[in-house]
Amino acid sequence: MTATTAPTGTSAADRRTTWLLRSGLAAGVLFPVLSFAQALLWPGFELRRHALSALTLGDLGWLQTVNFMVTGLLAGAFAVGLRRALRPGRADTAGPVLVGGYAVAMIGGGIFTPDPAYGWPAGAPAGLPEQASTGSILHTVFGAMAFLSLIAAGLLFACRFAGQGQRGWAVHSGVSGAAAFVLTVPPWSEASASLRFAAAAVVISSWLAVLAWRVGTGRG
């Protein structure tokens, strides 16, 4: 005999959705926390010169690879929960699809890694390699996909929250999406790239975690 409701009356489907939504909170926290912990701990890694994705290289690169993969799987679970939880309205379909795109991009970013460069890891060239490898090109493509997916999702949810009269949530989503766009898309100096993209990773990860909390507590 199987039970379909919890003692409080919550259905099994609702409990599953709640856990799926919590996956988004975990994804939003996991990636920046583990990334910056490694950036601070590994000798020779300099955040102002090396991208967070470069942590996938070297003897302990598997840690960042796992970080990418697990974050992607958690984000994918969140996308499913988001689709279940959102009431009809703006972003009820496109929102979960964009978050799912971010999930795929993070997994792809873990499978394909950038080329050693700027002295990282030890023994790497002092600058960029003359010709990028196929894996490095694909990593760049997946990285762009990850950022653009959540930038678009942030702007889309800003419209949804505005339509619901939730001005504070609309502003938060819109500012997060716009800030990540400004940090990653315009042609800035190459010298600031690693810091800008690290900051953008924090912005989109934080937004994802906050969205998961918001939808999980208010069911969108």
PDB file of C-alpha atoms in Angstrom:
ATOM      1  CA  MET A   1       0.000   0.000   0.000  1.00  0.00           C
ATOM      2  CA  THR A   2       1.354   3.413  -0.913  1.00  0.00           C
ATOM      3  CA  ALA A   3       0.510   6.772   0.575  1.00  0.00           C
ATOM      4  CA  THR A   4      -0.299   9.631  -1.742  1.00  0.00           C
ATOM      5  CA  THR A   5      -0.381  12.426   0.817  1.00  0.00           C
ATOM      6  CA  ALA A   6       1.856  13.569   3.610  1.00  0.00           C
ATOM      7  CA  PRO A   7       0.479  13.881   7.149  1.00  0.00           C
ATOM      8  CA  THR A   8      -0.092  17.568   6.513  1.00  0.00           C
ATOM      9  CA  GLY A   9      -2.197  16.856   3.445  1.00  0.00           C
ATOM     10  CA  THR A  10       0.499  17.808   0.947  1.00  0.00           C
ATOM     11  CA  SER A  11       0.321  15.611  -2.134  1.00  0.00           C
ATOM     12  CA  ALA A  12       3.218  13.503  -3.309  1.00  0.00           C
ATOM     13  CA  ALA A  13       3.320  15.553  -6.532  1.00  0.00           C
ATOM     14  CA  ASP A  14       3.635  18.756  -4.517  1.00  0.00           C
ATOM     15  CA  ARG A  15       6.460  17.269  -2.462  1.00  0.00           C
ATOM     16  CA  ARG A  16       8.303  16.268  -5.614  1.00  0.00           C
ATOM     17  CA  THR A  17       7.849  19.741  -7.046  1.00  0.00           C
ATOM     18  CA  THR A  18       9.168  21.277  -3.839  1.00  0.00           C
ATOM     19  CA  TRP A  19      12.328  19.178  -4.029  1.00  0.00           C
ATOM     20  CA  LEU A  20      12.781  20.034  -7.692  1.00  0.00           C
ATOM     21  CA  LEU A  21      12.506  23.731  -6.871  1.00  0.00           C
ATOM     22  CA  ARG A  22      15.032  23.359  -4.066  1.00  0.00           C
ATOM     23  CA  SER A  23      17.437  22.030  -6.678  1.00  0.00           C
ATOM     24  CA  GLY A  24      17.491  25.519  -8.172  1.00  0.00           C
ATOM     25  CA  LEU A  25      18.497  26.997  -4.843  1.00  0.00           C
ATOM     26  CA  ALA A  26      21.285  24.435  -4.531  1.00  0.00           C
ATOM     27  CA  ALA A  27      22.484  25.107  -8.100  1.00  0.00           C
ATOM     28  CA  GLY A  28      22.587  28.855  -7.519  1.00  0.00           C
ATOM     29  CA  VAL A  29      24.670  28.475  -4.366  1.00  0.00           C
ATOM     30  CA  LEU A  30      26.924  25.568  -5.341  1.00  0.00           C
ATOM     31  CA  PHE A  31      28.636  26.940  -8.423  1.00  0.00           C
ATOM     32  CA  PRO A  32      29.908  30.299  -7.123  1.00  0.00           C
ATOM     33  CA  VAL A  33      30.777  29.021  -3.645  1.00  0.00           C
ATOM     34  CA  LEU A  34      32.832  26.063  -4.860  1.00  0.00           C
ATOM     35  CA  SER A  35      34.388  28.079  -7.688  1.00  0.00           C
ATOM     36  CA  PHE A  36      35.577  30.943  -5.502  1.00  0.00           C
ATOM     37  CA  ALA A  37      36.768  28.564  -2.793  1.00  0.00           C
ATOM     38  CA  GLN A  38      39.043  26.909  -5.339  1.00  0.00           C
ATOM     39  CA  ALA A  39      40.133  30.237  -6.811  1.00  0.00           C
ATOM     40  CA  LEU A  40      41.296  31.345  -3.379  1.00  0.00           C
ATOM     41  CA  LEU A  41      42.894  28.054  -2.357  1.00  0.00           C
ATOM     42  CA  TRP A  42      44.815  26.819  -5.400  1.00  0.00           C
ATOM     43  CA  PRO A  43      48.381  28.235  -5.541  1.00  0.00           C
ATOM     44  CA  GLY A  44      49.097  30.000  -8.813  1.00  0.00           C
ATOM     45  CA  PHE A  45      45.490  30.726  -9.706  1.00  0.00           C
ATOM     46  CA  GLU A  46      44.807  34.460 -10.073  1.00  0.00           C
ATOM     47  CA  LEU A  47      41.207  35.526 -10.519  1.00  0.00           C
ATOM     48  CA  ARG A  48      42.199  38.720 -12.298  1.00  0.00           C
ATOM     49  CA  ARG A  49      43.962  36.662 -14.995  1.00  0.00           C
ATOM     50  CA  HIS A  50      42.284  33.259 -15.008  1.00  0.00           C
ATOM     51  CA  ALA A  51      38.642  32.484 -15.728  1.00  0.00           C
ATOM     52  CA  LEU A  52      36.710  30.352 -13.247  1.00  0.00           C
ATOM     53  CA  SER A  53      36.299  27.769 -15.990  1.00  0.00           C
ATOM     54  CA  ALA A  54      40.098  27.367 -16.080  1.00  0.00           C
ATOM     55  CA  LEU A  55      39.743  25.613 -12.734  1.00  0.00           C
ATOM     56  CA  THR A  56      38.718  22.538 -14.758  1.00  0.00           C
ATOM     57  CA  LEU A  57      42.404  22.194 -15.706  1.00  0.00           C
ATOM     58  CA  GLY A  58      45.243  20.710 -13.693  1.00  0.00           C
ATOM     59  CA  ASP A  59      45.482  17.854 -11.211  1.00  0.00           C
ATOM     60  CA  LEU A  60      42.423  18.969  -9.259  1.00  0.00           C
ATOM     61  CA  GLY A  61      40.476  20.118 -12.290  1.00  0.00           C
ATOM     62  CA  TRP A  62      37.998  17.295 -11.769  1.00  0.00           C
ATOM     63  CA  LEU A  63      36.527  19.258  -8.853  1.00  0.00           C
ATOM     64  CA  GLN A  64      35.442  22.134 -11.081  1.00  0.00           C
ATOM     65  CA  THR A  65      34.311  19.694 -13.745  1.00  0.00           C
ATOM     66  CA  VAL A  66      32.061  18.042 -11.177  1.00  0.00           C
ATOM     67  CA  ASN A  67      30.910  21.516 -10.098  1.00  0.00           C
ATOM     68  CA  PHE A  68      29.814  22.285 -13.670  1.00  0.00           C
ATOM     69  CA  MET A  69      28.095  18.933 -14.114  1.00  0.00           C
ATOM     70  CA  VAL A  70      26.263  18.837 -10.784  1.00  0.00           C
ATOM     71  CA  THR A  71      25.175  22.470 -11.156  1.00  0.00           C
ATOM     72  CA  GLY A  72      23.792  21.584 -14.582  1.00  0.00           C
ATOM     73  CA  LEU A  73      21.899  18.561 -13.277  1.00  0.00           C
ATOM     74  CA  LEU A  74      20.453  20.563 -10.392  1.00  0.00           C
ATOM     75  CA  ALA A  75      19.427  23.363 -12.754  1.00  0.00           C
ATOM     76  CA  GLY A  76      17.772  20.810 -15.027  1.00  0.00           C
ATOM     77  CA  ALA A  77      15.756  19.462 -12.109  1.00  0.00           C
ATOM     78  CA  PHE A  78      14.818  23.025 -11.212  1.00  0.00           C
ATOM     79  CA  ALA A  79      13.602  23.656 -14.760  1.00  0.00           C
ATOM     80  CA  VAL A  80      11.232  20.697 -14.420  1.00  0.00           C
ATOM     81  CA  GLY A  81       9.996  21.951 -11.044  1.00  0.00           C
ATOM     82  CA  LEU A  82       9.580  25.455 -12.427  1.00  0.00           C
ATOM     83  CA  ARG A  83       7.404  24.182 -15.244  1.00  0.00           C
ATOM     84  CA  ARG A  84       5.238  22.333 -12.739  1.00  0.00           C
ATOM     85  CA  ALA A  85       4.965  25.221 -10.290  1.00  0.00           C
ATOM     86  CA  LEU A  86       4.332  28.260 -12.471  1.00  0.00           C
ATOM     87  CA  ARG A  87       0.749  29.319 -12.939  1.00  0.00           C
ATOM     88  CA  PRO A  88      -0.254  30.278 -16.499  1.00  0.00           C
ATOM     89  CA  GLY A  89       1.184  33.597 -17.564  1.00  0.00           C
ATOM     90  CA  ARG A  90       4.272  35.163 -19.041  1.00  0.00           C
ATOM     91  CA  ALA A  91       7.353  32.926 -18.809  1.00  0.00           C
ATOM     92  CA  ASP A  92       5.355  29.844 -17.784  1.00  0.00           C
ATOM     93  CA  THR A  93       6.857  27.906 -20.724  1.00  0.00           C
ATOM     94  CA  ALA A  94       9.773  29.957 -21.998  1.00  0.00           C
ATOM     95  CA  GLY A  95      11.145  30.482 -18.479  1.00  0.00           C
ATOM     96  CA  PRO A  96      11.673  26.780 -17.726  1.00  0.00           C
ATOM     97  CA  VAL A  97      13.032  26.258 -21.260  1.00  0.00           C
ATOM     98  CA  LEU A  98      15.667  28.970 -20.727  1.00  0.00           C
ATOM     99  CA  VAL A  99      16.641  27.527 -17.352  1.00  0.00           C
ATOM    100  CA  GLY A 100      16.866  24.133 -19.046  1.00  0.00           C
ATOM    101  CA  GLY A 101      19.149  25.704 -21.635  1.00  0.00           C
ATOM    102  CA  TYR A 102      21.385  26.923 -18.833  1.00  0.00           C
ATOM    103  CA  ALA A 103      21.428  23.386 -17.420  1.00  0.00           C
ATOM    104  CA  VAL A 104      22.531  21.902 -20.742  1.00  0.00           C
ATOM    105  CA  ALA A 105      25.169  24.619 -21.121  1.00  0.00           C
ATOM    106  CA  MET A 106      26.664  23.928 -17.700  1.00  0.00           C
ATOM    107  CA  ILE A 107      26.902  20.220 -18.405  1.00  0.00           C
ATOM    108  CA  GLY A 108      28.504  20.979 -21.762  1.00  0.00           C
ATOM    109  CA  GLY A 109      30.906  23.364 -20.063  1.00  0.00           C
ATOM    110  CA  GLY A 110      31.982  20.535 -17.803  1.00  0.00           C
ATOM    111  CA  ILE A 111      32.470  18.056 -20.637  1.00  0.00           C
ATOM    112  CA  PHE A 112      34.542  20.450 -22.752  1.00  0.00           C
ATOM    113  CA  THR A 113      37.310  22.456 -21.105  1.00  0.00           C
ATOM    114  CA  PRO A 114      39.288  25.569 -22.084  1.00  0.00           C
ATOM    115  CA  ASP A 115      42.886  25.429 -23.218  1.00  0.00           C
ATOM    116  CA  PRO A 116      45.703  26.018 -20.707  1.00  0.00           C
ATOM    117  CA  ALA A 117      46.735  29.683 -20.897  1.00  0.00           C
ATOM    118  CA  TYR A 118      48.239  32.583 -18.966  1.00  0.00           C
ATOM    119  CA  GLY A 119      50.404  30.259 -16.915  1.00  0.00           C
ATOM    120  CA  TRP A 120      47.540  28.118 -15.608  1.00  0.00           C
ATOM    121  CA  PRO A 121      47.925  25.329 -14.792  1.00  0.00           C
ATOM    122  CA  ALA A 122      51.645  25.080 -14.103  1.00  0.00           C
ATOM    123  CA  GLY A 123      53.575  24.762 -17.354  1.00  0.00           C
ATOM    124  CA  ALA A 124      50.874  26.415 -19.481  1.00  0.00           C
ATOM    125  CA  PRO A 125      51.822  29.081 -22.072  1.00  0.00           C
ATOM    126  CA  ALA A 126      52.272  32.618 -20.771  1.00  0.00           C
ATOM    127  CA  GLY A 127      49.521  33.816 -23.120  1.00  0.00           C
ATOM    128  CA  LEU A 128      46.791  32.293 -25.248  1.00  0.00           C
ATOM    129  CA  PRO A 129      47.602  29.347 -27.524  1.00  0.00           C
ATOM    130  CA  GLU A 130      48.037  30.217 -31.193  1.00  0.00           C
ATOM    131  CA  GLN A 131      45.052  28.081 -32.158  1.00  0.00           C
ATOM    132  CA  ALA A 132      42.167  27.148 -29.894  1.00  0.00           C
ATOM    133  CA  SER A 133      41.294  23.468 -29.605  1.00  0.00           C
ATOM    134  CA  THR A 134      37.852  22.189 -30.570  1.00  0.00           C
ATOM    135  CA  GLY A 135      37.113  21.471 -26.907  1.00  0.00           C
ATOM    136  CA  SER A 136      37.997  25.028 -25.937  1.00  0.00           C
ATOM    137  CA  ILE A 137      35.785  26.470 -28.683  1.00  0.00           C
ATOM    138  CA  LEU A 138      32.862  24.317 -27.553  1.00  0.00           C
ATOM    139  CA  HIS A 139      33.464  25.361 -23.949  1.00  0.00           C
ATOM    140  CA  THR A 140      33.224  28.991 -25.030  1.00  0.00           C
ATOM    141  CA  VAL A 141      29.998  28.305 -26.924  1.00  0.00           C
ATOM    142  CA  PHE A 142      28.441  26.570 -23.919  1.00  0.00           C
ATOM    143  CA  GLY A 143      29.633  29.378 -21.651  1.00  0.00           C
ATOM    144  CA  ALA A 144      27.922  31.964 -23.839  1.00  0.00           C
ATOM    145  CA  MET A 145      24.793  29.812 -23.872  1.00  0.00           C
ATOM    146  CA  ALA A 146      24.776  29.628 -20.066  1.00  0.00           C
ATOM    147  CA  PHE A 147      25.009  33.382 -19.620  1.00  0.00           C
ATOM    148  CA  LEU A 148      22.576  34.291 -22.390  1.00  0.00           C
ATOM    149  CA  SER A 149      19.988  31.749 -21.190  1.00  0.00           C
ATOM    150  CA  LEU A 150      19.788  33.228 -17.702  1.00  0.00           C
ATOM    151  CA  ILE A 151      20.085  36.813 -18.929  1.00  0.00           C
ATOM    152  CA  ALA A 152      17.040  36.209 -21.116  1.00  0.00           C
ATOM    153  CA  ALA A 153      15.277  34.363 -18.285  1.00  0.00           C
ATOM    154  CA  GLY A 154      15.910  37.257 -15.896  1.00  0.00           C
ATOM    155  CA  LEU A 155      14.398  39.782 -18.295  1.00  0.00           C
ATOM    156  CA  LEU A 156      11.480  37.463 -19.044  1.00  0.00           C
ATOM    157  CA  PHE A 157      10.653  36.932 -15.373  1.00  0.00           C
ATOM    158  CA  ALA A 158      10.931  40.688 -14.842  1.00  0.00           C
ATOM    159  CA  CYS A 159       8.026  41.040 -17.269  1.00  0.00           C
ATOM    160  CA  ARG A 160       6.101  38.283 -15.503  1.00  0.00           C
ATOM    161  CA  PHE A 161       6.526  39.811 -12.051  1.00  0.00           C
ATOM    162  CA  ALA A 162       5.682  43.286 -13.367  1.00  0.00           C
ATOM    163  CA  GLY A 163       2.472  41.911 -14.873  1.00  0.00           C
ATOM    164  CA  GLN A 164       1.597  40.431 -11.476  1.00  0.00           C
ATOM    165  CA  GLY A 165       2.183  43.766  -9.769  1.00  0.00           C
ATOM    166  CA  GLN A 166       5.259  42.480  -7.916  1.00  0.00           C
ATOM    167  CA  ARG A 167       7.440  45.504  -8.531  1.00  0.00           C
ATOM    168  CA  GLY A 168      10.332  44.538  -6.239  1.00  0.00           C
ATOM    169  CA  TRP A 169      10.720  41.104  -7.817  1.00  0.00           C
ATOM    170  CA  ALA A 170      10.420  42.612 -11.283  1.00  0.00           C
ATOM    171  CA  VAL A 171      13.189  45.108 -10.561  1.00  0.00           C
ATOM    172  CA  HIS A 172      15.430  42.422  -9.067  1.00  0.00           C
ATOM    173  CA  SER A 173      15.049  40.147 -12.111  1.00  0.00           C
ATOM    174  CA  GLY A 174      15.447  42.973 -14.596  1.00  0.00           C
ATOM    175  CA  VAL A 175      18.511  44.444 -12.910  1.00  0.00           C
ATOM    176  CA  SER A 176      20.124  41.005 -12.595  1.00  0.00           C
ATOM    177  CA  GLY A 177      19.608  40.244 -16.275  1.00  0.00           C
ATOM    178  CA  ALA A 178      20.762  43.688 -17.365  1.00  0.00           C
ATOM    179  CA  ALA A 179      23.844  43.609 -15.109  1.00  0.00           C
ATOM    180  CA  ALA A 180      24.910  40.203 -16.421  1.00  0.00           C
ATOM    181  CA  PHE A 181      24.427  41.451 -19.980  1.00  0.00           C
ATOM    182  CA  VAL A 182      26.567  44.549 -19.393  1.00  0.00           C
ATOM    183  CA  LEU A 183      29.307  42.467 -17.776  1.00  0.00           C
ATOM    184  CA  THR A 184      29.536  39.856 -20.529  1.00  0.00           C
ATOM    185  CA  VAL A 185      28.280  41.093 -23.896  1.00  0.00           C
ATOM    186  CA  PRO A 186      29.693  44.569 -24.737  1.00  0.00           C
ATOM    187  CA  PRO A 187      33.288  44.734 -26.077  1.00  0.00           C
ATOM    188  CA  TRP A 188      35.207  45.470 -22.886  1.00  0.00           C
ATOM    189  CA  SER A 189      38.965  45.265 -22.441  1.00  0.00           C
ATOM    190  CA  GLU A 190      40.278  41.694 -22.566  1.00  0.00           C
ATOM    191  CA  ALA A 191      42.314  42.425 -19.437  1.00  0.00           C
ATOM    192  CA  SER A 192      39.157  42.626 -17.330  1.00  0.00           C
ATOM    193  CA  ALA A 193      37.424  39.591 -18.837  1.00  0.00           C
ATOM    194  CA  SER A 194      38.051  37.057 -16.053  1.00  0.00           C
ATOM    195  CA  LEU A 195      36.847  39.426 -13.316  1.00  0.00           C
ATOM    196  CA  ARG A 196      33.818  40.546 -15.300  1.00  0.00           C
ATOM    197  CA  PHE A 197      32.716  37.012 -16.096  1.00  0.00           C
ATOM    198  CA  ALA A 198      33.283  35.939 -12.496  1.00  0.00           C
ATOM    199  CA  ALA A 199      31.061  38.801 -11.340  1.00  0.00           C
ATOM    200  CA  ALA A 200      28.440  37.873 -13.934  1.00  0.00           C
ATOM    201  CA  ALA A 201      28.519  34.255 -12.733  1.00  0.00           C
ATOM    202  CA  VAL A 202      27.729  35.479  -9.229  1.00  0.00           C
ATOM    203  CA  VAL A 203      24.892  37.653 -10.536  1.00  0.00           C
ATOM    204  CA  ILE A 204      23.146  34.930 -12.539  1.00  0.00           C
ATOM    205  CA  SER A 205      23.731  32.245  -9.906  1.00  0.00           C
ATOM    206  CA  SER A 206      22.308  34.494  -7.195  1.00  0.00           C
ATOM    207  CA  TRP A 207      19.301  35.308  -9.350  1.00  0.00           C
ATOM    208  CA  LEU A 208      18.683  31.602  -9.989  1.00  0.00           C
ATOM    209  CA  ALA A 209      18.808  30.851  -6.257  1.00  0.00           C
ATOM    210  CA  VAL A 210      16.476  33.734  -5.412  1.00  0.00           C
ATOM    211  CA  LEU A 211      14.038  32.703  -8.153  1.00  0.00           C
ATOM    212  CA  ALA A 212      14.005  29.149  -6.798  1.00  0.00           C
ATOM    213  CA  TRP A 213      13.260  30.475  -3.315  1.00  0.00           C
ATOM    214  CA  ARG A 214      10.547  32.836  -4.609  1.00  0.00           C
ATOM    215  CA  VAL A 215       8.741  30.223  -6.658  1.00  0.00           C
ATOM    216  CA  GLY A 216       9.192  27.604  -3.960  1.00  0.00           C
ATOM    217  CA  THR A 217       7.565  29.780  -1.313  1.00  0.00           C
ATOM    218  CA  GLY A 218       4.957  31.482  -3.470  1.00  0.00           C
ATOM    219  CA  ARG A 219       4.449  29.017  -6.340  1.00  0.00           C
ATOM    220  CA  GLY A 220       4.970  31.768  -8.960  1.00  0.00           C
TER     221      GLY A 220
END
